[in-house]
Tab-separated table of C-alpha atoms and ligand atoms in Angstrom:
chain	number	residue	atom	x	y	z
A	177	MET	CA	92.911	117.828	129.084
A	178	LYS	CA	93.420	119.498	131.996
A	179	LYS	CA	97.101	120.151	131.210
A	180	ASP	CA	96.328	121.178	127.837
A	181	LEU	CA	93.742	123.792	129.290
A	182	GLU	CA	96.326	125.057	131.440
A	183	LEU	CA	98.753	125.043	128.148
A	184	LEU	CA	96.343	126.919	126.507
A	185	GLU	CA	95.637	130.139	128.585
A	186	TYR	CA	99.563	130.180	129.108
A	187	LEU	CA	100.287	130.248	125.043
A	188	GLU	CA	97.361	132.686	124.876
A	189	GLY	CA	98.712	135.511	127.077
A	190	PHE	CA	101.232	135.407	123.642
A	191	ILE	CA	98.492	136.279	121.149
A	192	SER	CA	96.407	139.779	121.034
A	193	GLU	CA	93.021	139.440	122.072
A	194	ASN	CA	91.143	140.083	118.747
A	195	ARG	CA	93.256	137.252	117.702
A	196	LYS	CA	91.663	134.584	120.097
A	197	GLN	CA	88.223	136.102	119.679
A	198	ARG	CA	88.353	135.587	115.985
A	199	PHE	CA	89.871	131.991	117.039
A	200	LEU	CA	86.600	131.720	118.796
A	201	ASP	CA	83.864	133.324	116.441
A	202	ILE	CA	85.238	130.831	113.697
A	203	LEU	CA	84.979	127.590	115.843
A	204	GLU	CA	81.500	128.949	116.681
A	205	ASN	CA	81.467	127.508	113.173
A	206	ARG	CA	83.295	124.592	112.561
A	207	THR	CA	81.708	121.425	111.589
A	208	LYS	CA	82.628	117.505	111.343
A	209	HIS	CA	79.155	116.791	110.605
A	210	PHE	CA	80.224	117.232	106.913
A	211	THR	CA	83.534	115.818	105.910
A	212	VAL	CA	85.039	116.122	102.065
A	213	ALA	CA	87.406	113.560	100.544
A	214	VAL	CA	88.887	114.063	97.161
A	215	GLU	CA	90.057	111.547	95.497
A	216	ASP	CA	93.194	111.688	93.083
A	217	VAL	CA	92.908	115.073	92.428
A	218	TYR	CA	96.117	115.327	90.350
A	219	GLN	CA	96.431	119.094	89.676
A	220	MET	CA	97.006	120.818	92.979
A	221	HIS	CA	95.043	123.756	92.262
A	222	ASN	CA	91.959	122.131	92.259
A	223	THR	CA	91.979	120.058	95.564
A	224	SER	CA	93.738	123.459	97.170
A	225	ALA	CA	90.415	125.117	95.741
A	226	VAL	CA	88.704	122.749	97.425
A	227	MET	CA	90.268	123.295	100.904
A	228	ARG	CA	89.873	126.574	100.593
A	229	SER	CA	86.413	125.982	100.286
A	230	CYS	CA	85.905	123.659	103.221
A	231	GLU	CA	87.719	126.362	105.492
A	232	VAL	CA	85.562	129.497	104.051
A	233	PHE	CA	82.096	127.668	104.792
A	234	GLY	CA	83.650	126.192	107.717
A	235	ILE	CA	84.580	122.631	107.036
A	236	GLN	CA	87.392	121.266	109.455
A	237	GLU	CA	88.375	117.937	108.132
A	238	LEU	CA	89.272	117.248	104.518
A	239	ASN	CA	90.843	114.051	103.231
A	240	VAL	CA	92.798	113.360	100.692
A	241	ILE	CA	93.188	110.169	99.069
A	242	GLU	CA	96.627	110.113	96.886
A	243	GLN	CA	97.483	106.814	95.457
A	244	LYS	CA	99.048	107.933	91.881
A	245	ASN	CA	100.794	111.551	93.278
A	246	SER	CA	102.730	112.737	96.134
A	247	LYS	CA	102.170	116.769	96.183
A	248	THR	CA	98.461	117.982	96.690
A	249	ILE	CA	98.936	121.634	97.850
A	250	ASP	CA	99.602	124.944	96.200
A	251	LYS	CA	99.766	127.555	98.649
A	252	GLN	CA	99.177	130.391	96.239
A	253	ILE	CA	95.300	128.854	95.579
A	254	ALA	CA	95.075	127.665	99.123
A	255	LEU	CA	95.626	131.475	100.431
A	256	GLY	CA	96.505	130.098	103.799
A	257	ALA	CA	93.674	127.380	104.072
A	258	GLU	CA	95.985	124.726	104.958
A	259	LYS	CA	96.419	126.625	108.361
A	260	TRP	CA	93.206	126.490	109.168
A	261	VAL	CA	91.480	123.119	107.912
A	262	ASP	CA	92.933	119.901	109.115
A	263	ILE	CA	93.961	117.381	106.454
A	264	ASN	CA	94.270	113.240	106.743
A	265	GLU	CA	95.811	111.919	103.965
A	266	TYR	CA	95.513	108.917	102.457
A	267	SER	CA	97.736	105.876	99.984
A	268	ASN	CA	94.734	104.073	99.128
A	269	ASN	CA	90.950	104.926	98.775
A	270	LYS	CA	89.316	101.710	100.440
A	271	THR	CA	91.340	102.893	103.838
A	272	CYS	CA	90.046	105.955	103.445
A	273	ILE	CA	86.421	104.632	103.336
A	274	ASP	CA	87.049	102.753	106.301
A	275	VAL	CA	88.300	105.119	108.537
A	276	LEU	CA	85.268	107.725	107.811
A	277	ARG	CA	83.160	105.025	108.008
A	278	LYS	CA	84.640	103.982	111.874
A	279	LYS	CA	84.009	107.345	112.353
A	280	GLY	CA	80.242	107.316	111.420
A	281	TYR	CA	79.928	108.871	107.983
A	282	GLN	CA	78.096	108.203	105.899
A	283	ILE	CA	79.599	107.773	101.629
A	284	ILE	CA	78.578	110.501	99.628
A	285	ALA	CA	79.408	110.284	95.938
A	286	THR	CA	79.431	113.158	94.258
A	287	THR	CA	78.913	112.634	90.545
A	288	PRO	CA	77.449	114.185	87.346
A	289	HIS	CA	75.919	110.851	86.184
A	290	ASN	CA	73.770	109.791	88.745
A	291	GLU	CA	70.813	110.896	89.838
A	292	SER	CA	69.557	108.700	92.315
A	293	CYS	CA	70.159	112.605	94.358
A	294	PHE	CA	70.145	115.965	93.494
A	295	LEU	CA	71.736	118.691	96.314
A	296	HIS	CA	68.215	120.071	97.659
A	297	GLU	CA	66.838	116.643	97.978
A	298	TYR	CA	69.695	115.147	99.799
A	299	ASP	CA	68.519	114.876	103.410
A	300	ILE	CA	71.533	116.713	105.687
A	301	THR	CA	70.370	114.542	108.647
A	302	LYS	CA	73.202	111.800	109.037
A	303	PRO	CA	77.570	113.015	109.465
A	304	THR	CA	78.061	112.750	105.876
A	305	ALA	CA	81.281	112.531	103.529
A	306	LEU	CA	81.785	114.241	100.897
A	307	PHE	CA	83.786	112.471	97.509
A	308	PHE	CA	84.953	114.180	94.676
A	309	GLY	CA	86.674	112.730	91.817
A	310	THR	CA	89.484	114.001	88.732
A	311	GLU	CA	88.491	116.327	86.157
A	312	LYS	CA	89.045	112.830	83.672
A	313	GLU	CA	87.433	109.963	85.371
A	314	GLY	CA	86.407	111.541	88.117
A	315	LEU	CA	85.410	109.163	91.020
A	316	SER	CA	87.394	105.537	90.956
A	317	GLU	CA	85.181	102.557	90.992
A	318	ASP	CA	85.889	101.632	94.179
A	319	VAL	CA	84.618	104.408	96.017
A	320	MET	CA	81.483	104.946	93.323
A	321	ASN	CA	81.347	101.003	94.666
A	322	ASN	CA	81.543	101.026	97.904
A	323	ALA	CA	79.983	104.681	98.320
A	324	ASP	CA	76.067	104.246	100.443
A	325	GLY	CA	74.433	107.448	97.811
A	326	TYR	CA	74.582	110.174	95.015
A	327	LEU	CA	75.043	113.390	94.688
A	328	LYS	CA	74.247	115.403	92.007
A	329	ILE	CA	73.956	119.386	91.090
A	330	PRO	CA	71.755	119.295	89.185
A	331	MET	CA	72.848	120.778	85.302
A	332	VAL	CA	70.617	121.969	81.996
A	333	GLY	CA	73.705	122.654	79.755
A	334	PHE	CA	75.459	120.727	76.783
A	335	THR	CA	78.681	120.455	78.970
A	336	GLU	CA	78.712	117.270	80.785
A	337	SER	CA	80.201	118.325	84.201
A	338	LEU	CA	81.628	121.051	86.116
A	339	ASN	CA	84.885	121.283	87.670
A	340	ILE	CA	85.220	119.640	90.612
A	341	SER	CA	86.571	122.222	93.469
A	342	VAL	CA	83.143	124.737	91.049
A	343	SER	CA	81.574	121.463	92.393
A	344	ALA	CA	82.452	121.559	95.985
A	345	ALA	CA	82.428	124.979	96.421
A	346	ILE	CA	78.101	124.560	95.334
A	347	ILE	CA	77.722	121.506	96.983
A	348	ILE	CA	79.251	122.470	100.826
A	349	GLN	CA	77.741	125.969	100.502
A	350	ASP	CA	74.580	124.871	99.948
A	351	LEU	CA	74.469	121.756	102.759
A	352	THR	CA	76.358	123.616	105.738
A	353	ASN	CA	73.899	126.658	104.580
A	354	ARG	CA	71.544	124.175	105.001
A	355	LEU	CA	72.725	122.824	108.572
A	356	ARG	CA	73.163	125.805	110.772
A	357	ASN	CA	69.416	126.480	109.503
A	358	SER	CA	68.598	122.756	110.853
A	359	ASN	CA	68.009	121.925	115.185
A	360	ILE	CA	71.016	118.738	114.302
A	361	ASP	CA	73.570	118.890	116.523
A	362	TRP	CA	76.263	120.295	114.151
A	363	LYS	CA	78.787	121.934	115.850
A	364	LEU	CA	82.584	120.432	117.472
A	365	THR	CA	82.602	119.596	120.923
A	366	ASP	CA	84.076	121.940	123.928
A	367	ASP	CA	86.845	118.990	123.606
A	368	GLU	CA	87.568	119.410	119.933
A	369	ILE	CA	87.318	123.534	120.113
A	370	ILE	CA	89.922	123.649	122.807
A	371	GLU	CA	92.090	121.214	120.660
A	372	LYS	CA	91.978	123.562	118.066
A	373	ARG	CA	91.944	126.240	120.317
A	374	LEU	CA	95.842	125.364	120.984
A	375	ASP	CA	96.598	124.377	117.418
A	376	TRP	CA	96.235	127.681	116.094
A	377	THR	CA	97.221	129.581	119.174
A	378	ARG	CA	100.581	127.493	118.131
A	379	LYS	CA	100.582	127.763	114.774
A	380	THR	CA	100.433	132.170	115.202
A	381	ILE	CA	103.741	132.271	118.339
A	382	LYS	CA	106.351	132.767	115.933
A	383	ASN	CA	108.630	131.514	118.610
A	384	ILE	CA	106.392	128.690	119.791
A	385	ASP	CA	109.152	125.996	120.490
A	386	PHE	CA	111.080	128.474	123.055
A	387	VAL	CA	108.041	129.519	124.366
A	388	GLU	CA	106.769	126.036	125.158
A	389	SER	CA	109.942	125.182	126.766
A	390	ARG	CA	109.375	127.919	129.072
A	391	PHE	CA	106.336	126.884	130.175
A	392	ASN	CA	107.047	123.083	130.026
A	393	ASN	CA	110.509	124.227	132.603
A	394	GLU	CA	107.866	125.827	134.822
A	395	PRO	CA	107.352	124.439	138.574
A	396	LYS	CA	103.733	123.592	138.117
B	632	SAM	C1	84.826	117.142	86.226
B	632	SAM	S1	84.375	116.047	86.799
B	632	SAM	C2	84.578	114.726	86.261
B	632	SAM	C3	83.876	114.282	84.843
B	632	SAM	C4	84.112	112.796	85.085
B	632	SAM	N1	84.611	112.893	82.868
B	632	SAM	C5	83.504	111.969	84.964
B	632	SAM	O1	82.840	110.953	84.215
B	632	SAM	O2	82.675	111.610	86.356
B	632	SAM	C6	85.121	116.244	88.455
B	632	SAM	C7	84.678	115.433	89.927
B	632	SAM	O3	83.199	117.204	90.080
B	632	SAM	C8	82.319	116.404	90.632
B	632	SAM	N2	81.458	117.454	89.845
B	632	SAM	C9	81.211	117.086	87.977
B	632	SAM	N3	79.748	118.143	88.192
B	632	SAM	C10	78.889	117.442	89.215
B	632	SAM	C11	78.076	117.431	89.208
B	632	SAM	N4	76.883	118.659	88.530
B	632	SAM	N5	77.426	117.301	90.795
B	632	SAM	C12	78.036	116.136	91.496
B	632	SAM	N6	78.934	116.468	91.306
B	632	SAM	C13	79.998	116.779	90.031
B	632	SAM	C14	82.619	115.349	91.208
B	632	SAM	O4	82.498	114.479	92.277
B	632	SAM	C15	83.441	114.466	89.310
B	632	SAM	O5	83.881	113.688	89.737
């Protein structure tokens, strides 16, 4: 971590004060208390729109399960969000569930069908991984059967469901808003903040490889 801090200090010399401050301000609002997982969402624009909502509302990690398709991100829809959100990719839904459980998340399947919990009644105390499914089939049986709970946005119209990215935006906005107004310890740790500052600063400097090699070759 000491070396990371020295490197960060060095690299921050190559970006503006405004940029540095913007990173700090945004990181103040980032959280890993909630994470989002999308399962086999073959339409790239939907995954990209979900990622954009994660970025805008401060969710730092997006988990992408792709058992059937290869490309997941449409950069024209993501509008650069892919640069600031961490994407964890999985080729298997069970692995994704296992990894997230080990990290301490409860697995919550979002679904228009199951009425076990309405969005506004959801207890936000525990770290939660929110799973979203495809337009046609929704979430797989694997995820539905392994979930610790189900979450539903109440609907009063004729149509059976919302679009995945619309439902993700509604759920993420509601839950992160409640989180920010709670006493829950939801912020990134100091070490996580340093790691992201380093990552984002690296992504901002054009000739980063050259700049970093100069730091590494300097006598310490
Ligand atoms: C178009 S819906 C899938 C509909 C699919 N025919 C089904 O039976 O689940 C796509 C995804 O959006 C989310 N979703 C849609 N409407 C929702 C609602 N009212 N509450 C919670 N999630 C919803 C779920 O993650 C769902 O898997």
